[in-house]
């Protein structure tokens, strides 16, 4: 099954930082796949812009190598690769100076949507936005895409938003979080708001608790120095996990509209209670022979967490009394991202004490195998009375919709949404600031207490304290497989 293609008009897309890792690994291969599927029309232009001194042919050679490195061989059709490379161009540019801007302006075409993807350090966002505006390269129908981190605290997030707002309107700014582009995340909205089955049960009366897990098997590696100034709370909780929490907990919007969606997400963030010190656990992986956070970060005295687990409460009518447990970390047992909604026990069991009831759990898997399953109780087949067994009503997208279904990568979907002018899956400025407004006191509390992260073994499920966070509530984390 081939995904339905929604056509767009020809456009100009400029990728700042086009020779960097993200562009080579995700952005450019993703654009090739959309070209191959016919979603990028003839007459479009993709322009790389970076400080590296090269010409257009050199950039095309670099992109060709990136496609071979990061895409399966079966997707690399020689004629298609050649035609894709033909729409590429390149400008050597000085983000903080004058070099290259006149050349870039000369490549822009009239009457075309212009999108500018800033795959660069946040410190350059304001400089690039200023030059795009002052040199007439960006017009009212232009869009600017910025990558996280959107600041390191509320103060810097406000400064960043103010800098972008000096040159672009809010409806032109696309703050990208690739988690929101995942097929399963969007299916969460469909499950909730396109079916009557779950929405009546989606509240504190019927939901016992919610778990959100984002686990990685890799360590900080070559990102050690950057990560040591960030940590798991800034790197994952403030953005990715906060967005997943909002999609689970938000009220149904009045319509499937960017601002209606983001208004409801903002209400969730503002309803979050401050997190208590006893309801947060930070950890650091500590192994042997260099397999150690302190070694990889290059800081033997580091107190930065590579793991965090916390218990959150939302004070509104829908969720008061239902805890949300979040955990994320590096060098864990498995690579997995999932949301698990655990429903409460029936008020009365008619099947006797010999039948052990297990919770109904709706699991939404974001990676590695995108899909959903719902665990329900059934009668175990065979004679001998009523014996209950819990089973999964399992749906993976590959099995349910066909192995040949072409599911776009999150970056592919989000970039095409930018071209269409659809901000539904992008964060608004006040949403980012509200998230930092909640996270800042957590970080301040950790700093004032001088907490040292609890060590945990690489390849484990995290520090012991995270298990106790659940155990003292009579609950358990879902097993990392």
Coordinates of C-alpha atoms in Angstrom, one line a residue:
X1 CA 0.0 0.0 0.0
X2 CA 1.4 3.4 -1.0
X3 CA 0.5 6.4 1.2
X4 CA -1.7 9.0 -0.5
X5 CA 0.2 11.9 -1.7
X6 CA -1.1 15.4 -1.1
X7 CA 0.3 17.7 -3.8
X8 CA 2.0 21.0 -3.1
X9 CA 3.1 23.8 -5.4
X10 CA 6.8 24.2 -6.3
X11 CA 8.8 25.8 -3.5
X12 CA 12.3 27.0 -2.5
X13 CA 13.8 25.4 0.6
X14 CA 17.0 26.7 2.0
X15 CA 18.8 24.5 4.5
X16 CA 21.2 26.3 6.8
X17 CA 23.8 23.9 8.2
X18 CA 23.4 21.7 5.1
X19 CA 26.7 20.0 5.6
X20 CA 26.0 19.1 9.2
X21 CA 25.1 15.7 10.7
X22 CA 21.3 16.3 11.0
X23 CA 21.0 17.5 7.4
X24 CA 23.1 14.5 6.0
X25 CA 21.4 11.9 8.2
X26 CA 17.8 13.0 8.2
X27 CA 16.8 16.1 6.3
X28 CA 18.3 15.4 2.9
X29 CA 17.6 11.7 2.8
X30 CA 14.0 12.5 3.8
X31 CA 13.6 15.1 1.0
X32 CA 14.9 12.5 -1.5
X33 CA 12.2 10.0 -0.3
X34 CA 9.5 12.7 -0.8
X35 CA 11.0 13.4 -4.3
X36 CA 10.9 9.7 -5.1
X37 CA 7.3 9.5 -4.0
X38 CA 6.3 12.5 -6.2
X39 CA 5.5 14.7 -3.3
X40 CA 8.1 17.4 -4.2
X41 CA 7.0 18.9 -7.6
X42 CA 9.1 19.7 -10.6
X43 CA 10.3 23.3 -10.4
X44 CA 11.2 23.1 -6.7
X45 CA 14.7 24.0 -5.5
X46 CA 16.6 22.8 -2.4
X47 CA 19.5 25.1 -1.6
X48 CA 22.2 24.1 0.9
X49 CA 23.8 27.0 2.9
X50 CA 26.8 26.5 5.2
X51 CA 30.2 28.0 5.9
X52 CA 32.0 25.1 4.1
X53 CA 33.6 26.4 0.9
X54 CA 32.3 24.3 -2.0
X55 CA 30.3 24.7 -5.2
X56 CA 27.0 23.2 -6.2
X57 CA 28.6 20.1 -7.7
X58 CA 30.6 19.5 -4.5
X59 CA 27.3 19.7 -2.5
X60 CA 25.6 17.3 -4.8
X61 CA 28.4 14.8 -4.4
X62 CA 28.2 15.2 -0.6
X63 CA 24.4 14.6 -0.7
X64 CA 24.9 11.6 -3.0
X65 CA 27.2 10.1 -0.4
X66 CA 24.8 10.8 2.4
X67 CA 21.9 9.0 0.5
X68 CA 24.1 5.9 0.1
X69 CA 25.1 6.0 3.8
X70 CA 21.7 6.6 5.3
X71 CA 19.2 5.0 3.0
X72 CA 18.6 1.3 2.1
X73 CA 20.0 0.3 -1.3
X74 CA 16.6 -0.6 -2.5
X75 CA 15.4 3.0 -2.3
X76 CA 18.3 4.3 -4.4
X77 CA 17.0 4.3 -7.9
X78 CA 19.8 5.7 -10.1
X79 CA 17.6 7.9 -12.3
X80 CA 15.7 9.2 -9.3
X81 CA 18.9 10.0 -7.4
X82 CA 20.2 11.9 -10.4
X83 CA 17.0 13.9 -10.9
X84 CA 16.9 14.8 -7.2
X85 CA 20.5 16.0 -7.2
X86 CA 19.7 18.2 -10.2
X87 CA 17.3 20.4 -8.0
X88 CA 20.1 21.0 -5.4
X89 CA 22.2 24.1 -5.3
X90 CA 24.6 25.5 -2.7
X91 CA 25.8 28.8 -1.3
X92 CA 28.8 29.3 1.0
X93 CA 27.5 31.7 3.6
X94 CA 28.6 33.6 6.7
X95 CA 25.7 33.6 9.2
X96 CA 27.1 36.6 11.1
X97 CA 28.7 38.5 8.2
X98 CA 28.0 39.6 4.7
X99 CA 29.4 36.7 2.7
X100 CA 27.0 34.7 0.5
X101 CA 23.8 36.6 1.2
X102 CA 23.6 38.4 -2.2
X103 CA 24.2 35.0 -3.9
X104 CA 21.4 33.4 -1.9
X105 CA 19.0 36.3 -2.7
X106 CA 19.8 35.8 -6.4
X107 CA 18.7 32.1 -6.2
X108 CA 15.3 32.9 -4.9
X109 CA 12.4 32.8 -7.4
X110 CA 9.3 35.1 -7.3
X111 CA 5.9 33.7 -6.5
X112 CA 7.3 30.6 -4.7
X113 CA 6.8 29.6 -1.1
X114 CA 10.2 30.1 0.7
X115 CA 11.1 27.9 3.6
X116 CA 14.3 28.3 5.6
X117 CA 15.4 25.4 7.8
X118 CA 17.9 26.4 10.5
X119 CA 19.8 23.2 11.2
X120 CA 22.4 25.3 13.2
X121 CA 23.2 26.2 16.8
X122 CA 20.4 28.3 18.4
X123 CA 22.9 31.1 18.9
X124 CA 22.7 31.7 15.2
X125 CA 18.9 31.8 14.9
X126 CA 18.6 35.6 15.4
X127 CA 21.6 36.4 13.1
X128 CA 20.1 34.4 10.3
X129 CA 16.6 35.6 10.8
X130 CA 17.8 39.2 10.8
X131 CA 19.7 38.8 7.5
X132 CA 16.9 37.0 5.8
X133 CA 14.5 39.8 6.6
X134 CA 16.8 42.8 6.0
X135 CA 18.0 41.6 2.7
X136 CA 14.6 40.9 1.4
X137 CA 15.1 37.1 1.1
X138 CA 12.2 36.3 3.4
X139 CA 8.7 37.7 2.6
X140 CA 5.3 37.4 4.3
X141 CA 4.7 33.9 2.9
X142 CA 8.1 32.6 4.0
X143 CA 8.4 30.0 6.8
X144 CA 11.4 29.6 9.2
X145 CA 12.1 26.2 10.9
X146 CA 14.1 26.1 14.1
X147 CA 15.4 23.0 15.9
X148 CA 15.6 22.4 19.6
X149 CA 17.0 23.3 22.1
X150 CA 14.5 26.3 22.3
X151 CA 16.6 27.9 25.1
X152 CA 18.1 26.3 28.2
X153 CA 15.6 28.0 30.6
X154 CA 12.7 30.3 30.6
X155 CA 14.8 33.5 30.3
X156 CA 16.7 32.2 27.2
X157 CA 13.6 30.8 25.6
X158 CA 11.9 34.2 25.9
X159 CA 15.0 35.9 24.4
X160 CA 15.0 33.4 21.5
X161 CA 11.3 33.9 20.9
X162 CA 11.7 37.7 21.0
X163 CA 14.6 37.5 18.5
X164 CA 12.6 35.5 16.0
X165 CA 9.5 37.6 16.5
X166 CA 11.5 40.7 15.6
X167 CA 11.7 39.4 12.0
X168 CA 8.9 36.8 11.6
X169 CA 5.3 36.6 12.6
X170 CA 4.3 33.7 14.9
X171 CA 2.5 32.0 12.1
X172 CA 5.7 31.9 10.1
X173 CA 7.8 30.2 12.9
X174 CA 7.9 26.4 13.0
X175 CA 9.6 25.0 16.1
X176 CA 10.2 21.4 15.1
X177 CA 10.0 18.4 17.5
X178 CA 10.4 15.3 15.4
X179 CA 8.5 13.2 18.0
X180 CA 5.3 14.9 16.9
X181 CA 5.9 13.7 13.3
X182 CA 5.8 10.1 14.2
X183 CA 2.9 8.1 12.8
X184 CA 1.9 6.7 16.1
X185 CA 1.9 10.0 17.9
X186 CA -0.6 11.3 15.3
X187 CA -2.6 8.1 15.7
X188 CA -2.9 8.8 19.4
X189 CA -5.0 11.8 18.3
X190 CA -7.1 9.6 16.0
X191 CA -7.6 6.9 18.6
X192 CA -8.8 9.6 21.1
X193 CA -10.9 11.9 19.0
X194 CA -12.1 9.7 16.0
X195 CA -13.5 6.9 18.2
X196 CA -16.2 6.9 20.8
X197 CA -14.6 3.8 22.4
X198 CA -11.9 5.4 24.5
X199 CA -12.8 9.0 25.1
X200 CA -15.5 8.3 27.8
X201 CA -12.9 6.3 29.8
X202 CA -10.1 8.8 29.3
X203 CA -10.2 10.4 32.7
X204 CA -9.3 9.9 36.4
X205 CA -12.5 7.9 37.0
X206 CA -11.3 5.0 34.9
X207 CA -7.5 5.5 34.4
X208 CA -5.3 4.3 37.2
X209 CA -2.1 5.8 35.9
X210 CA -0.1 6.7 32.7
X211 CA 3.5 5.7 32.0
X212 CA 5.6 7.5 29.3
X213 CA 9.0 5.9 28.6
X214 CA 11.7 7.0 26.2
X215 CA 14.7 4.6 26.6
X216 CA 17.9 4.6 24.6
X217 CA 20.7 2.0 24.6
X218 CA 23.4 4.4 23.4
X219 CA 25.3 6.7 25.7
X220 CA 26.2 10.4 25.2
X221 CA 29.2 9.4 23.0
X222 CA 30.5 12.3 21.0
X223 CA 27.8 14.6 22.4
X224 CA 29.3 14.4 25.9
X225 CA 30.3 18.0 26.3
X226 CA 27.0 19.4 24.9
X227 CA 24.9 16.9 26.9
X228 CA 26.7 17.7 30.2
X229 CA 25.4 21.3 29.9
X230 CA 21.9 19.9 29.2
X231 CA 21.0 16.6 30.9
X232 CA 17.9 14.4 30.5
X233 CA 15.5 17.0 31.9
X234 CA 16.4 19.7 29.4
X235 CA 17.1 17.3 26.6
X236 CA 14.0 15.2 26.7
X237 CA 11.5 16.1 29.4
X238 CA 11.0 19.8 28.6
X239 CA 10.2 19.1 24.9
X240 CA 9.6 15.5 23.7
X241 CA 8.0 14.1 26.8
X242 CA 6.1 17.2 27.6
X243 CA 4.6 17.1 24.1
X244 CA 3.6 13.4 24.5
X245 CA 2.1 14.2 28.0
X246 CA 0.0 17.1 26.4
X247 CA -1.4 14.9 23.7
X248 CA -2.5 12.3 26.2
X249 CA -4.0 14.7 28.7
X250 CA -5.4 17.5 26.6
X251 CA -9.1 18.2 26.1
X252 CA -10.7 17.6 22.7
X253 CA -10.1 20.7 20.6
X254 CA -13.0 22.3 18.9
X255 CA -11.5 21.5 15.6
X256 CA -8.4 19.9 14.0
X257 CA -6.7 23.3 13.7
X258 CA -3.2 24.4 14.7
X259 CA -4.1 27.0 17.2
X260 CA -7.1 25.0 18.6
X261 CA -4.7 22.0 19.2
X262 CA -2.0 24.1 20.8
X263 CA -4.4 26.0 23.0
X264 CA -5.5 22.7 24.6
X265 CA -1.8 21.6 25.0
X266 CA -1.0 24.8 26.7
X267 CA -3.8 24.3 29.2
X268 CA -2.3 21.0 30.3
X269 CA 1.2 22.5 30.9
X270 CA -0.4 25.3 33.0
X271 CA -2.4 22.7 35.0
X272 CA 0.8 20.8 36.0
X273 CA 1.5 20.8 39.7
X274 CA 5.1 21.5 40.9
X275 CA 7.0 18.3 41.2
X276 CA 7.9 17.3 44.8
X277 CA 11.5 16.4 45.6
X278 CA 10.4 12.9 46.6
X279 CA 8.8 12.4 43.2
X280 CA 11.9 12.8 41.0
X281 CA 14.9 10.4 40.6
X282 CA 18.0 11.3 38.7
X283 CA 20.6 8.8 37.6
X284 CA 24.0 8.5 35.8
X285 CA 25.3 5.4 34.1
X286 CA 28.5 4.0 35.5
X287 CA 30.3 1.1 33.9
X288 CA 33.8 -0.1 33.4
X289 CA 36.6 0.4 30.9
X290 CA 35.4 3.8 29.8
X291 CA 31.7 2.8 29.5
X292 CA 30.9 5.5 31.9
X293 CA 29.0 8.8 31.7
X294 CA 31.8 10.7 33.5
X295 CA 34.4 9.5 31.0
X296 CA 32.2 10.3 27.9
X297 CA 31.2 13.7 29.2
X298 CA 34.9 14.5 30.0
X299 CA 33.9 15.8 33.4
X300 CA 34.8 13.6 36.4
X301 CA 32.8 15.8 38.8
X302 CA 29.6 16.0 36.7
X303 CA 26.3 16.0 38.5
X304 CA 24.3 16.0 35.2
X305 CA 21.7 13.3 34.9
X306 CA 21.6 10.8 32.0
X307 CA 18.4 9.3 33.4
X308 CA 15.4 10.9 35.1
X309 CA 12.1 9.5 36.4
X310 CA 9.3 11.6 37.8
X311 CA 5.8 11.5 39.0
X312 CA 3.5 14.3 37.8
X313 CA 0.0 15.4 38.7
X314 CA -2.4 17.5 36.6
X315 CA -4.8 19.6 38.6
X316 CA -7.9 19.7 36.4
X317 CA -11.3 18.0 36.4
X318 CA -10.3 15.3 34.0
X319 CA -7.0 14.1 35.6
X320 CA -7.0 15.1 39.3
X321 CA -5.8 12.0 41.3
X322 CA -4.3 10.1 38.3
X323 CA -0.5 10.1 38.4
X324 CA 1.6 10.4 35.2
X325 CA 5.0 8.6 35.5
X326 CA 7.8 9.7 33.1
X327 CA 11.2 8.1 32.6
X328 CA 13.9 8.6 30.1
X329 CA 17.5 7.7 30.0
X330 CA 20.6 6.6 28.1
X331 CA 22.5 3.3 28.2
X332 CA 19.4 1.4 29.2
X333 CA 18.4 -2.2 28.6
X334 CA 16.5 -1.5 25.3
X335 CA 15.6 1.2 22.9
X336 CA 12.0 1.9 23.2
X337 CA 9.5 4.7 23.3
X338 CA 6.0 4.0 24.5
X339 CA 3.0 5.4 26.2
X340 CA 1.0 3.0 28.5
X341 CA -2.5 4.0 29.8
X342 CA -3.4 1.6 32.6
X343 CA -7.1 1.4 33.4
X344 CA -8.5 0.7 36.9
X345 CA -9.8 -2.6 38.2
X346 CA -13.5 -3.4 37.8
X347 CA -15.4 -2.4 40.9
X348 CA -16.4 -6.1 41.6
X349 CA -15.1 -9.4 40.2
X350 CA -17.7 -12.2 39.7
X351 CA -15.0 -14.8 38.9
X352 CA -13.6 -15.6 42.3
X353 CA -10.3 -15.2 44.0
X354 CA -8.7 -18.0 41.9
X355 CA -8.7 -15.8 38.9
X356 CA -6.1 -13.1 39.2
X357 CA -7.2 -9.9 37.4
X358 CA -4.7 -8.0 35.4
X359 CA -5.1 -4.4 34.3
X360 CA -6.4 -3.4 30.9
X361 CA -3.5 -1.5 29.4
X362 CA -3.5 0.5 26.1
X363 CA 0.1 0.7 24.9
X364 CA 1.1 3.1 22.1
X365 CA 4.5 2.2 20.7
X366 CA 6.5 5.0 19.1
X367 CA 9.6 3.0 18.4
X368 CA 11.1 0.7 17.3
X369 CA 8.0 -1.1 16.1
X370 CA 5.3 1.6 15.7
X371 CA 1.9 0.3 16.7
X372 CA -0.6 -0.2 19.5
X373 CA -1.9 -3.0 21.6
X374 CA -4.6 -3.3 24.1
X375 CA -4.4 -5.9 26.9
X376 CA -7.8 -7.4 27.8
X377 CA -9.0 -10.3 29.9
X378 CA -10.5 -13.3 28.1
X379 CA -11.4 -16.9 29.0
X380 CA -8.5 -19.3 28.6
X381 CA -9.5 -21.9 26.0
X382 CA -10.3 -25.4 27.2
X383 CA -12.5 -27.3 29.8
X384 CA -12.2 -27.1 33.5
X385 CA -14.2 -23.9 34.4
X386 CA -13.7 -20.2 34.0
X387 CA -10.0 -19.4 33.8
X388 CA -9.1 -15.9 32.9
X389 CA -6.0 -14.9 30.8
X390 CA -4.8 -11.5 29.7
X391 CA -4.0 -11.2 26.0
X392 CA -3.0 -8.4 23.6
X393 CA -5.2 -7.1 20.8
X394 CA -2.1 -6.2 18.9
X395 CA -1.8 -3.9 15.9
X396 CA 1.5 -3.0 14.2
X397 CA 1.2 -0.7 11.3
X398 CA 3.2 -3.0 9.0
X399 CA 0.9 -5.9 9.7
X400 CA -2.4 -4.1 9.8
X401 CA -1.9 -1.9 6.7
X402 CA 0.5 -4.0 4.7
X403 CA 4.2 -4.6 4.7
X404 CA 4.6 -2.4 1.6
X405 CA 3.1 0.6 3.3
X406 CA 5.4 3.6 2.9
X407 CA 5.4 5.4 6.3
X408 CA 7.3 8.6 6.0
X409 CA 10.0 9.4 8.5
X410 CA 9.0 12.1 11.0
X411 CA 11.2 14.7 9.4
X412 CA 9.7 14.0 6.0
X413 CA 6.2 14.6 7.2
X414 CA 7.1 17.7 9.2
X415 CA 9.1 19.4 6.4
X416 CA 6.2 18.9 4.0
X417 CA 3.8 20.4 6.6
X418 CA 6.1 23.4 6.7
X419 CA 5.7 23.8 2.9
X420 CA 1.9 23.4 3.2
X421 CA 1.8 26.0 6.0
X422 CA 0.3 23.6 8.6
X423 CA 1.6 24.3 12.1
X424 CA -0.5 21.6 13.9
X425 CA 2.5 19.5 14.8
X426 CA 4.8 22.4 15.7
X427 CA 5.1 24.2 19.0
X428 CA 3.9 27.8 19.6
X429 CA 6.1 30.3 21.4
X430 CA 3.9 30.5 24.5
X431 CA 3.8 26.7 24.7
X432 CA 7.6 26.6 24.8
X433 CA 7.7 29.3 27.5
X434 CA 5.1 27.6 29.6
X435 CA 7.1 24.3 29.5
X436 CA 10.2 26.1 30.6
X437 CA 8.2 27.9 33.3
X438 CA 7.3 24.5 34.8
X439 CA 10.8 22.9 34.3
X440 CA 12.9 25.8 35.7
X441 CA 11.8 25.3 39.3
X442 CA 12.6 21.6 39.0
X443 CA 16.1 22.4 37.8
X444 CA 16.5 25.0 40.5
X445 CA 15.4 22.6 43.2
X446 CA 18.0 20.0 42.1
X447 CA 20.7 22.6 42.1
X448 CA 19.9 24.1 45.5
X449 CA 19.8 20.6 47.1
X450 CA 23.1 19.7 45.5
X451 CA 21.7 16.3 44.4
X452 CA 24.2 13.7 43.1
X453 CA 22.6 11.5 40.5
X454 CA 22.2 7.9 41.5
X455 CA 24.5 5.5 39.6
X456 CA 23.1 2.7 37.5
X457 CA 24.6 -0.1 35.4
X458 CA 24.7 0.3 31.7
X459 CA 22.2 -2.1 30.1
X460 CA 19.9 -2.0 33.1
X461 CA 16.5 -0.5 33.6
X462 CA 17.9 2.5 35.4
X463 CA 18.6 3.4 39.1
X464 CA 17.0 1.6 42.0
X465 CA 15.3 4.8 43.0
X466 CA 13.2 4.9 39.9
X467 CA 11.8 1.4 40.8
X468 CA 11.0 2.6 44.3
X469 CA 9.2 5.6 42.9
X470 CA 6.6 3.2 41.5
X471 CA 6.8 0.5 44.2
X472 CA 5.8 2.8 47.1
X473 CA 2.6 3.5 45.1
X474 CA 1.9 -0.2 44.7
X475 CA 2.7 0.0 41.0
X476 CA 5.5 -1.2 38.6
X477 CA 7.2 0.1 35.5
X478 CA 6.5 -1.8 32.4
X479 CA 9.4 -4.1 31.6
X480 CA 12.1 -3.0 29.2
X481 CA 12.5 -5.8 26.8

